[in-house]
Coordinates of N, CA and C in Angstrom, one line a residue:
Chain A
A1 N 0.4 18.3 23.4 CA -0.1 18.6 22.1 C -0.7 17.6 21.4
Q2 N -1.6 17.7 20.4 CA -2.2 16.6 19.8 C -1.1 16.2 18.7
K3 N -1.2 14.8 18.4 CA -0.3 14.4 17.5 C -1.0 13.1 16.8
V4 N -0.7 13.1 15.4 CA -1.3 12.0 14.6 C -0.1 11.5 13.9
T5 N -0.1 10.1 13.9 CA 1.0 9.3 13.3 C 0.5 8.3 12.1
Q6 N 0.8 8.6 11.0 CA 0.6 7.5 9.8 C 2.0 6.9 9.5
A7 N 2.0 5.8 10.2 CA 3.2 5.1 9.8 C 3.6 4.7 8.4
Q8 N 2.7 4.4 7.7 CA 2.8 4.0 6.3 C 3.0 5.1 5.4
T9 N 4.2 5.3 4.8 CA 4.3 6.6 4.0 C 3.8 6.2 2.4
E10 N 3.9 4.9 2.1 CA 3.6 4.7 0.8 C 3.0 3.0 0.7
I11 N 1.9 2.9 0.1 CA 1.4 1.6 -0.1 C 1.1 1.5 -1.5
S12 N 1.4 0.2 -2.0 CA 1.1 -0.2 -3.4 C 0.5 -1.4 -3.5
V13 N -0.8 -1.6 -4.2 CA -1.4 -2.9 -4.3 C -2.0 -2.9 -5.6
V14 N -2.5 -4.1 -5.9 CA -3.0 -4.4 -7.2 C -4.5 -4.3 -7.1
E15 N -5.1 -3.7 -8.1 CA -6.6 -3.4 -8.0 C -7.3 -4.7 -7.5
K16 N -8.4 -4.4 -6.8 CA -9.3 -5.4 -6.1 C -8.8 -5.9 -4.8
E17 N -7.5 -5.6 -4.5 CA -7.1 -6.1 -3.3 C -7.8 -5.1 -2.1
D18 N -7.7 -5.7 -0.9 CA -8.2 -4.9 0.2 C -7.0 -4.2 0.8
V19 N -7.2 -2.9 1.2 CA -6.0 -2.3 1.9 C -6.3 -1.5 3.0
T20 N -5.5 -1.5 4.1 CA -5.7 -0.8 5.4 C -4.7 0.3 5.6
L21 N -5.3 1.6 5.8 CA -4.4 2.5 6.2 C -4.5 2.7 7.8
D22 N -3.3 2.8 8.2 CA -3.2 2.9 9.8 C -3.1 4.5 10.2
C23 N -3.9 4.7 11.3 CA -3.8 6.0 12.0 C -3.8 5.9 13.5
V24 N -2.8 6.4 14.1 CA -2.6 6.4 15.5 C -2.5 7.9 16.1
Y25 N -3.1 8.1 17.1 CA -3.3 9.5 17.5 C -2.9 9.6 19.0
E26 N -2.5 10.9 19.4 CA -2.3 11.2 20.9 C -3.1 12.4 21.3
T27 N -3.7 12.6 22.3 CA -4.5 13.6 22.7 C -4.6 13.7 24.4
R28 N -4.8 14.8 24.7 CA -5.1 14.9 26.4 C -6.7 15.3 26.4
D29 N -7.2 15.5 25.3 CA -8.6 15.9 25.3 C -9.5 14.7 25.7
T30 N -10.5 14.9 26.4 CA -11.4 13.8 26.6 C -12.6 13.7 25.5
T31 N -12.8 14.9 24.8 CA -13.7 15.0 23.8 C -12.9 15.5 22.6
Y32 N -13.0 14.7 21.4 CA -12.3 15.1 20.2 C -12.9 14.4 19.0
Y33 N -12.4 14.9 17.9 CA -13.0 14.4 16.8 C -11.8 13.8 15.8
L34 N -12.1 12.8 14.9 CA -11.2 12.3 14.2 C -11.7 12.4 12.7
F35 N -10.8 12.5 11.8 CA -11.2 12.8 10.3 C -10.2 12.0 9.5
W36 N -10.8 11.6 8.3 CA -10.1 11.2 7.1 C -10.3 12.0 6.0
Y37 N -9.3 12.5 5.2 CA -9.4 13.2 4.1 C -8.6 12.5 2.9
K38 N -9.1 12.7 1.8 CA -8.4 12.2 0.6 C -7.7 13.4 -0.2
Q39 N -6.7 13.1 -0.7 CA -6.0 14.3 -1.5 C -5.5 13.6 -3.0
P40 N -6.4 13.7 -4.0 CA -6.0 13.3 -5.1 C -4.9 14.2 -5.9
P41 N -4.3 13.8 -7.0 CA -3.4 14.6 -7.7 C -3.8 16.1 -7.9
S42 N -5.1 16.4 -8.0 CA -5.5 17.7 -8.2 C -5.2 18.7 -6.9
G43 N -4.9 18.2 -5.9 CA -4.6 18.8 -4.6 C -5.6 19.1 -3.5
E44 N -6.9 19.1 -4.0 CA -8.0 19.4 -3.0 C -8.1 18.4 -2.1
L45 N -8.3 18.6 -0.8 CA -8.6 17.7 0.3 C -10.0 17.5 0.2
V46 N -10.4 16.0 0.2 CA -11.6 15.7 0.1 C -12.2 15.0 1.4
F47 N -13.2 15.5 2.1 CA -13.6 15.0 3.2 C -14.3 13.7 3.1
L48 N -13.7 12.7 4.0 CA -14.3 11.3 3.9 C -15.3 11.0 5.2
I49 N -14.7 11.4 6.3 CA -15.6 11.0 7.5 C -15.1 11.8 8.6
R50 N -15.9 12.1 9.7 CA -15.7 12.7 10.9 C -16.2 11.6 12.0
R51 N -15.4 11.5 13.1 CA -15.8 10.5 14.2 C -15.8 11.3 15.5
N52 N -16.8 11.2 16.3 CA -16.7 11.7 17.6 C -16.1 10.7 18.6
S53 N -15.2 11.2 19.5 CA -14.6 10.3 20.4 C -15.5 9.4 21.3
F54 N -16.7 9.8 21.4 CA -17.7 9.1 22.3 C -18.4 8.0 21.3
D55 N -18.3 8.0 20.0 CA -18.9 7.0 19.3 C -17.8 5.9 18.6
E56 N -17.7 5.0 19.3 CA -16.8 3.8 18.8 C -17.3 2.7 17.8
Q57 N -18.6 3.0 17.3 CA -19.0 2.3 16.5 C -18.2 2.3 15.2
N58 N -17.9 1.0 14.4 CA -17.3 1.1 13.2 C -18.3 1.6 12.1
E59 N -17.8 2.2 11.2 CA -18.6 2.8 10.1 C -18.3 2.2 8.7
I60 N -19.2 2.0 7.8 CA -19.0 1.6 6.6 C -19.8 2.5 5.5
S61 N -19.1 2.7 4.4 CA -19.8 3.5 3.4 C -19.4 2.9 2.1
G62 N -20.1 2.0 1.5 CA -19.7 1.5 0.3 C -18.5 0.6 0.5
R63 N -17.5 0.8 -0.4 CA -16.2 0.0 -0.2 C -15.2 0.6 0.9
Y64 N -15.7 1.5 1.7 CA -14.8 2.2 2.8 C -15.4 1.7 4.1
S65 N -14.5 1.5 5.1 CA -14.8 1.3 6.3 C -13.8 1.9 7.3
W66 N -14.2 2.3 8.6 CA -13.4 2.8 9.4 C -13.6 2.1 10.7
N67 N -12.3 1.7 11.4 CA -12.3 1.1 12.6 C -11.7 1.9 13.7
F68 N -12.6 2.4 14.6 CA -12.1 3.4 15.7 C -12.0 2.5 16.9
Q69 N -10.7 2.5 17.6 CA -10.6 1.8 18.8 C -9.8 2.8 19.8
K70 N -10.6 3.2 20.9 CA -10.1 4.2 21.6 C -9.1 3.7 22.6
S71 N -9.2 2.3 22.9 CA -8.1 1.8 23.8 C -6.8 1.7 23.2
T72 N -6.7 1.8 21.9 CA -5.4 1.7 21.2 C -5.2 3.0 20.5
S73 N -5.9 4.1 20.8 CA -6.0 5.3 20.0 C -5.6 5.2 18.7
S74 N -6.4 4.4 17.9 CA -6.3 4.1 16.5 C -7.7 4.4 15.8
F75 N -7.5 4.7 14.4 CA -8.6 5.1 13.7 C -8.2 4.8 12.2
N76 N -8.3 3.4 11.9 CA -7.8 2.9 10.7 C -9.0 3.0 9.7
F77 N -8.5 3.0 8.4 CA -9.2 3.1 7.3 C -9.1 1.9 6.3
T78 N -10.1 1.3 5.9 CA -9.9 0.1 5.1 C -10.8 0.3 3.7
I79 N -10.1 0.0 2.6 CA -10.8 0.2 1.3 C -10.9 -1.3 0.9
T80 N -12.0 -1.7 0.6 CA -12.2 -3.0 0.1 C -12.4 -3.1 -1.5
A81 N -11.8 -4.2 -2.0 CA -11.8 -4.1 -3.6 C -11.4 -3.0 -4.1
S82 N -10.2 -2.5 -4.0 CA -9.7 -1.3 -4.2 C -9.7 -1.0 -5.7
Q83 N -9.8 0.2 -6.2 CA -9.9 0.6 -7.7 C -8.8 1.6 -8.0
V84 N -8.5 1.7 -9.2 CA -7.5 2.7 -9.6 C -7.8 4.0 -9.2
V85 N -9.0 4.4 -9.2 CA -9.5 5.8 -8.8 C -9.2 6.0 -7.3
D86 N -9.0 5.0 -6.6 CA -8.7 5.2 -5.1 C -7.3 5.8 -4.9
S87 N -6.5 5.8 -6.0 CA -5.2 6.1 -5.9 C -5.1 7.7 -5.3
A88 N -4.5 8.0 -4.4 CA -4.4 9.3 -3.7 C -3.5 9.4 -2.4
V89 N -3.3 10.5 -1.9 CA -2.7 10.5 -0.6 C -3.9 10.7 0.4
Y90 N -3.9 9.9 1.4 CA -4.8 9.9 2.4 C -4.3 10.4 3.7
F91 N -5.1 11.4 4.4 CA -4.6 12.1 5.5 C -5.7 11.7 6.7
C92 N -5.1 11.4 7.8 CA -5.8 11.2 9.1 C -5.7 12.5 9.9
A93 N -6.6 12.9 10.5 CA -6.6 14.4 11.2 C -7.3 14.2 12.6
L94 N -6.8 15.0 13.6 CA -7.5 15.0 15.0 C -7.7 16.4 15.2
S95 N -8.8 16.7 15.8 CA -9.2 18.2 16.3 C -8.4 18.6 17.5
E96 N -8.2 19.9 17.5 CA -7.5 20.5 18.7 C -8.2 21.8 19.1
R97 N -8.6 22.0 20.2 CA -9.3 23.1 20.5 C -8.4 24.4 20.4
I98 N -8.9 25.5 19.8 CA -8.1 26.8 19.7 C -9.2 27.8 20.2
Q99 N -8.8 29.0 20.2 CA -9.8 30.0 20.7 C -11.2 30.0 19.7
G100 N -12.3 29.7 20.1 CA -13.3 29.7 19.2 C -13.7 28.7 18.3
A101 N -12.9 27.7 18.2 CA -13.1 26.7 17.1 C -12.2 25.4 17.6
Q102 N -12.2 24.6 16.5 CA -11.2 23.4 16.5 C -10.4 23.4 15.3
K103 N -9.1 23.4 15.4 CA -8.3 23.1 14.1 C -8.0 21.8 14.0
L104 N -7.4 21.5 12.7 CA -7.1 20.0 12.4 C -5.6 19.9 12.6
V105 N -5.3 18.8 13.3 CA -3.8 18.3 13.3 C -3.7 17.1 12.4
F106 N -2.9 17.3 11.3 CA -2.9 16.1 10.2 C -1.6 15.3 10.5
G107 N -1.8 14.0 10.1 CA -0.6 13.1 10.0 C 0.1 13.4 8.7
Q108 N 1.1 12.7 8.5 CA 2.1 13.0 7.5 C 1.4 12.5 6.0
G109 N 0.5 11.7 6.2 CA -0.3 11.1 5.0 C 0.4 9.8 4.5
T110 N -0.5 9.0 3.8 CA -0.2 7.8 3.2 C -0.4 7.8 1.8
R111 N 0.5 7.6 0.9 CA 0.3 7.6 -0.5 C -0.2 6.2 -1.0
L112 N -1.2 6.2 -1.3 CA -1.8 4.9 -1.9 C -1.7 4.8 -3.3
T113 N -1.2 3.7 -3.9 CA -1.2 3.5 -5.5 C -1.8 2.1 -5.6
I114 N -3.0 2.3 -6.5 CA -3.6 1.2 -6.9 C -3.2 0.8 -8.4
N115 N -2.6 -0.4 -8.6 CA -2.2 -0.7 -9.9 C -3.1 -1.6 -10.7
P116 N -3.4 -1.3 -11.9 CA -4.3 -2.0 -12.8 C -3.9 -3.5 -12.9
Chain B
G1 N -23.5 22.5 -5.2 CA -23.3 23.8 -5.1 C -21.7 24.2 -5.2
A2 N -21.4 25.4 -5.1 CA -19.9 25.8 -5.5 C -19.4 25.4 -4.1
G3 N -17.9 25.0 -4.3 CA -17.1 24.6 -3.2 C -16.3 25.8 -2.9
V4 N -15.2 25.6 -2.2 CA -14.2 26.7 -1.7 C -13.3 26.8 -2.9
S5 N -13.1 28.1 -3.4 CA -12.2 28.4 -4.5 C -11.0 29.3 -4.0
Q6 N -9.8 29.1 -4.7 CA -8.8 29.8 -4.3 C -8.1 30.3 -5.6
S7 N -7.4 31.5 -5.5 CA -6.9 32.1 -6.8 C -5.5 32.8 -6.1
P8 N -4.4 32.8 -7.0 CA -4.3 31.9 -8.1 C -4.1 30.5 -7.7
R9 N -4.1 29.7 -8.7 CA -3.7 28.3 -8.4 C -2.2 28.1 -8.2
Y10 N -1.4 28.8 -8.9 CA 0.0 28.8 -8.9 C 0.6 30.1 -9.0
K11 N 1.5 30.4 -8.2 CA 2.1 31.5 -8.0 C 3.8 31.4 -7.8
V12 N 4.4 32.1 -8.8 CA 5.8 32.1 -8.7 C 6.3 33.5 -8.3
A13 N 7.0 33.5 -7.4 CA 7.4 35.0 -6.8 C 9.1 34.8 -6.8
K14 N 9.6 36.1 -7.0 CA 11.1 36.1 -6.6 C 11.3 36.4 -5.1
R15 N 12.3 36.0 -4.6 CA 12.6 36.1 -3.2 C 12.5 37.7 -3.0
G16 N 11.8 38.1 -1.9 CA 11.7 39.6 -1.5 C 10.5 40.2 -1.9
Q17 N 9.5 39.4 -2.9 CA 8.4 40.0 -3.4 C 7.3 39.8 -2.4
D18 N 6.2 40.5 -2.5 CA 5.1 40.4 -1.6 C 4.1 39.7 -2.5
V19 N 3.2 38.7 -1.9 CA 2.2 37.9 -2.6 C 1.0 38.0 -1.7
A20 N -0.3 37.9 -2.6 CA -1.4 37.8 -1.9 C -2.2 36.6 -2.5
L21 N -2.8 35.8 -1.5 CA -3.6 34.7 -2.0 C -5.0 34.9 -1.5
R22 N -5.9 34.3 -2.4 CA -7.3 34.7 -2.2 C -8.0 33.4 -1.8
C23 N -9.0 33.5 -1.1 CA -9.9 32.5 -0.8 C -11.3 32.9 -0.8
D24 N -12.1 32.1 -1.5 CA -13.5 32.3 -1.5 C -14.3 31.1 -0.9
P25 N -14.8 31.4 0.4 CA -15.4 30.0 1.2 C -16.7 29.7 0.5
I26 N -17.2 28.7 0.9 CA -18.6 28.2 0.6 C -19.5 29.4 1.3
S27 N -20.4 29.8 0.3 CA -21.4 30.9 0.7 C -22.1 30.6 2.1
G28 N -22.0 31.6 2.9 CA -22.7 31.2 4.3 C -21.8 30.7 5.3
H29 N -20.7 30.2 5.0 CA -19.9 29.5 6.0 C -19.2 30.5 6.9
V30 N -19.3 30.5 8.2 CA -18.8 31.4 9.1 C -17.4 31.2 9.4
S31 N -16.9 30.1 9.3 CA -15.5 29.7 9.8 C -14.6 29.6 8.6
L32 N -13.4 30.1 8.7 CA -12.6 30.0 7.6 C -11.2 29.8 8.3
F33 N -10.5 28.7 7.6 CA -9.2 28.4 8.1 C -8.1 28.5 7.0
W34 N -6.9 28.8 7.5 CA -5.7 28.9 6.4 C -4.8 27.7 6.8
Y35 N -4.2 26.9 6.0 CA -3.3 25.9 6.3 C -2.0 26.1 5.3
Q36 N -0.9 25.6 5.7 CA 0.3 25.4 4.8 C 0.7 24.0 4.9
Q37 N 0.9 23.6 3.5 CA 1.3 22.3 3.3 C 2.6 22.3 2.5
A38 N 3.7 21.9 3.2 CA 5.0 21.7 2.6 C 5.0 20.4 1.8
L39 N 6.0 20.3 0.8 CA 5.9 19.1 0.0 C 6.1 17.9 0.8
G40 N 5.1 16.9 0.6 CA 5.4 15.6 1.3 C 4.9 15.7 2.7
Q41 N 4.3 16.5 3.2 CA 3.7 16.8 4.6 C 2.3 16.9 4.6
G42 N 1.9 16.7 5.9 CA 0.4 17.1 6.1 C 0.2 18.7 6.2
P43 N -1.0 19.1 6.0 CA -1.2 20.4 6.2 C -1.0 21.0 7.8
E44 N -0.5 22.1 7.8 CA -0.4 22.6 9.3 C -1.2 24.0 9.3
F45 N -1.9 24.2 10.5 CA -2.6 25.3 10.7 C -1.9 26.6 10.6
L46 N -2.5 27.7 10.0 CA -2.0 29.0 10.3 C -2.8 29.9 11.0
T47 N -4.1 30.0 10.6 CA -5.0 31.0 11.3 C -6.3 30.7 11.0
Y48 N -7.2 31.3 11.8 CA -8.6 31.1 11.9 C -9.6 32.2 12.1
F49 N -10.5 32.4 11.2 CA -11.4 33.4 11.3 C -12.9 32.9 11.6
Q50 N -13.6 33.7 12.5 CA -14.9 33.5 12.6 C -15.7 34.7 12.2
N51 N -16.4 34.7 11.0 CA -16.9 35.8 10.4 C -15.6 36.7 10.0
E52 N -15.7 38.0 10.5 CA -14.6 38.8 10.3 C -13.4 38.9 11.2
A53 N -13.7 38.3 12.4 CA -12.9 38.2 13.5 C -11.7 37.1 13.4
Q54 N -10.6 37.5 13.5 CA -9.3 36.6 13.5 C -9.1 36.1 14.9
L55 N -9.8 35.0 15.2 CA -9.7 34.5 16.6 C -8.3 33.6 16.9
D56 N -7.7 33.2 16.0 CA -6.5 32.5 16.3 C -5.4 32.8 15.2
K57 N -4.2 33.2 15.5 CA -3.2 33.3 14.4 C -2.0 32.7 14.9
S58 N -2.0 31.8 15.9 CA -0.8 31.2 16.5 C 0.0 30.3 15.4
G59 N -0.6 30.0 14.3 CA 0.2 29.2 13.4 C 1.1 29.9 12.4
L60 N 0.8 31.2 12.3 CA 1.6 32.1 11.3 C 3.0 32.2 11.7
P61 N 3.9 31.6 10.7 CA 5.3 31.3 11.1 C 6.2 32.7 11.3
S62 N 5.7 33.8 10.9 CA 6.5 35.0 11.2 C 5.5 36.2 11.0
D63 N 6.1 37.3 11.3 CA 5.3 38.6 11.2 C 5.3 39.1 9.7
R64 N 5.8 38.2 8.8 CA 5.8 38.6 7.4 C 4.4 37.9 6.9
F65 N 3.7 37.2 7.7 CA 2.4 36.6 7.3 C 1.4 37.4 7.8
F66 N 0.4 37.8 7.0 CA -0.8 38.6 7.5 C -2.2 38.0 6.8
A67 N -3.1 37.9 7.5 CA -4.5 37.4 6.8 C -5.5 38.3 7.4
E68 N -6.5 38.6 6.3 CA -7.7 39.3 6.7 C -8.9 38.6 6.1
R69 N -10.0 39.1 6.6 CA -11.3 38.8 6.2 C -12.2 39.8 6.5
P70 N -12.2 41.1 5.9 CA -12.8 42.3 6.4 C -14.3 42.1 6.3
E71 N -15.0 41.5 5.5 CA -16.4 41.4 5.4 C -16.9 40.1 5.8
G72 N -16.0 39.3 6.5 CA -16.6 38.0 6.8 C -16.8 36.9 5.8
S73 N -16.3 37.2 4.5 CA -16.5 36.3 3.4 C -15.3 35.9 2.8
V74 N -14.8 36.6 1.8 CA -13.6 36.4 1.1 C -12.4 36.7 2.1
S75 N -11.4 35.9 1.9 CA -10.2 36.0 2.8 C -8.9 36.2 2.0
T76 N -7.9 37.0 2.4 CA -6.6 37.2 1.6 C -5.5 36.9 2.7
L77 N -4.6 35.9 2.3 CA -3.4 35.6 3.0 C -2.3 36.5 2.2
K78 N -1.5 37.3 3.0 CA -0.5 38.1 2.4 C 0.7 37.7 3.0
I79 N 1.8 37.6 2.1 CA 3.1 37.1 2.6 C 4.0 38.3 2.2
Q80 N 4.6 39.0 3.0 CA 5.6 40.0 2.7 C 7.0 39.4 2.6
R81 N 7.9 40.1 1.7 CA 9.2 39.8 1.4 C 9.4 38.3 1.5
T82 N 8.8 37.8 0.5 CA 8.9 36.2 0.5 C 10.3 35.6 0.6
Q83 N 10.4 34.5 1.3 CA 11.5 33.7 1.3 C 11.4 32.4 0.7
Q84 N 12.5 31.6 0.4 CA 12.4 30.3 -0.2 C 11.7 29.4 0.7
E85 N 11.8 29.4 1.9 CA 11.0 28.5 2.9 C 9.5 28.8 2.9
D86 N 9.1 29.8 2.2 CA 7.6 29.9 2.2 C 7.1 29.3 1.0
S87 N 7.9 28.5 0.2 CA 7.4 27.8 -0.9 C 6.6 26.6 -0.3
A88 N 5.2 26.4 -0.6 CA 4.4 25.6 -0.2 C 3.1 25.7 -0.9
V89 N 2.2 24.7 -0.6 CA 0.7 24.8 -1.1 C -0.1 25.5 0.2
Y90 N -0.7 26.5 -0.1 CA -1.6 27.2 0.9 C -3.0 26.8 0.7
L91 N -3.5 26.2 1.6 CA -5.0 25.7 1.5 C -5.9 26.5 2.4
C92 N -7.0 26.8 2.0 CA -8.1 27.4 2.7 C -9.3 26.5 2.9
A93 N -9.9 26.5 4.0 CA -11.0 25.6 4.3 C -12.1 26.4 4.9
S94 N -13.3 25.9 4.8 CA -14.5 26.7 5.6 C -15.3 25.8 6.0
S95 N -16.1 26.3 7.1 CA -17.1 25.4 7.8 C -18.3 26.2 8.0
S96 N -19.5 25.6 8.0 CA -20.6 26.2 8.3 C -20.8 26.4 9.9
S97 N -20.1 25.6 10.6 CA -20.1 25.6 12.0 C -19.2 26.7 12.7
P98 N -19.7 27.4 13.7 CA -18.6 28.4 14.2 C -17.6 27.9 15.0
S99 N -17.6 26.5 15.3 CA -16.5 25.7 15.9 C -15.7 25.2 14.9
G100 N -16.1 25.1 13.8 CA -15.2 24.5 12.6 C -15.4 23.1 12.2
F101 N -16.4 22.4 12.7 CA -16.6 21.1 12.1 C -17.6 21.2 10.9
T102 N -17.6 20.5 9.9 CA -16.5 19.9 9.2 C -15.9 20.9 8.4
Q103 N -14.6 20.8 8.0 CA -13.9 21.8 7.3 C -13.8 21.3 5.7
Y104 N -14.2 22.1 4.8 CA -14.2 21.8 3.5 C -13.1 22.7 2.7
F105 N -12.2 21.9 2.1 CA -11.0 22.6 1.5 C -11.2 23.1 0.1
G106 N -10.4 24.1 -0.2 CA -10.2 24.4 -1.5 C -9.2 23.8 -2.3
P107 N -8.8 24.0 -3.4 CA -7.8 23.4 -4.3 C -6.4 23.7 -3.8
G108 N -6.3 24.9 -3.3 CA -5.0 25.3 -2.7 C -4.4 26.1 -3.8
T109 N -3.3 27.0 -3.3 CA -2.4 27.9 -4.1 C -1.0 27.3 -3.9
R110 N -0.4 26.9 -5.0 CA 1.0 26.4 -4.9 C 1.9 27.7 -5.0
L111 N 2.6 27.9 -4.1 CA 3.5 29.0 -4.1 C 5.1 28.6 -4.2
T112 N 5.6 29.1 -5.2 CA 7.1 28.8 -5.4 C 7.9 30.1 -5.2
V113 N 8.8 30.2 -4.6 CA 9.7 31.3 -4.3 C 11.0 31.0 -4.9
L114 N 11.5 31.9 -5.9 CA 12.8 31.5 -6.5 C 13.9 32.3 -5.8

């Protein structure tokens, strides 16, 4: 079965520091998708990125960047020059095939606190 | 545009009561998912609809849980004879793709069973 491990339960940094959230996954599928979601205190899961298993190019979006390494089954997320508004719980997720679709298998989440 | 909405946002039930949780997906989205998120955990899959067809319900924890989407739009998750272990946030997600990429989530319903 698919599994996602986010070993860091909580991270606390001072504003403007860079921070990396780790994600390691296990899958038997040759084709799969990886995701990152942000869950602010309001509770809604906000989609950040989707990555196809065939595309190992790193991606940058503003202060956010993602490093996908198939060889180590990792999909890490870095926030550069963190801001207080980045404080949230971040979830890494992996697709798993079900009948007719792909469900998401989530990690336990990493609670990120950015202190002013 | 409007995102996924869920109601009620908070529900308190006495043990043994039945509850119904509603999800309004993004207009036109064919795929709809329900997830359960226990405190301090990641969401876990419950069930999936493609239009009105429930194609997978393997994540429903017991036969007290029932979901429907009769017209392929709004969905209702019903829990009968609630138990304390049912206390969780119930998240609904929808996707424009029949296969489910990418899923957009609602704010969730926090259910507390006393």
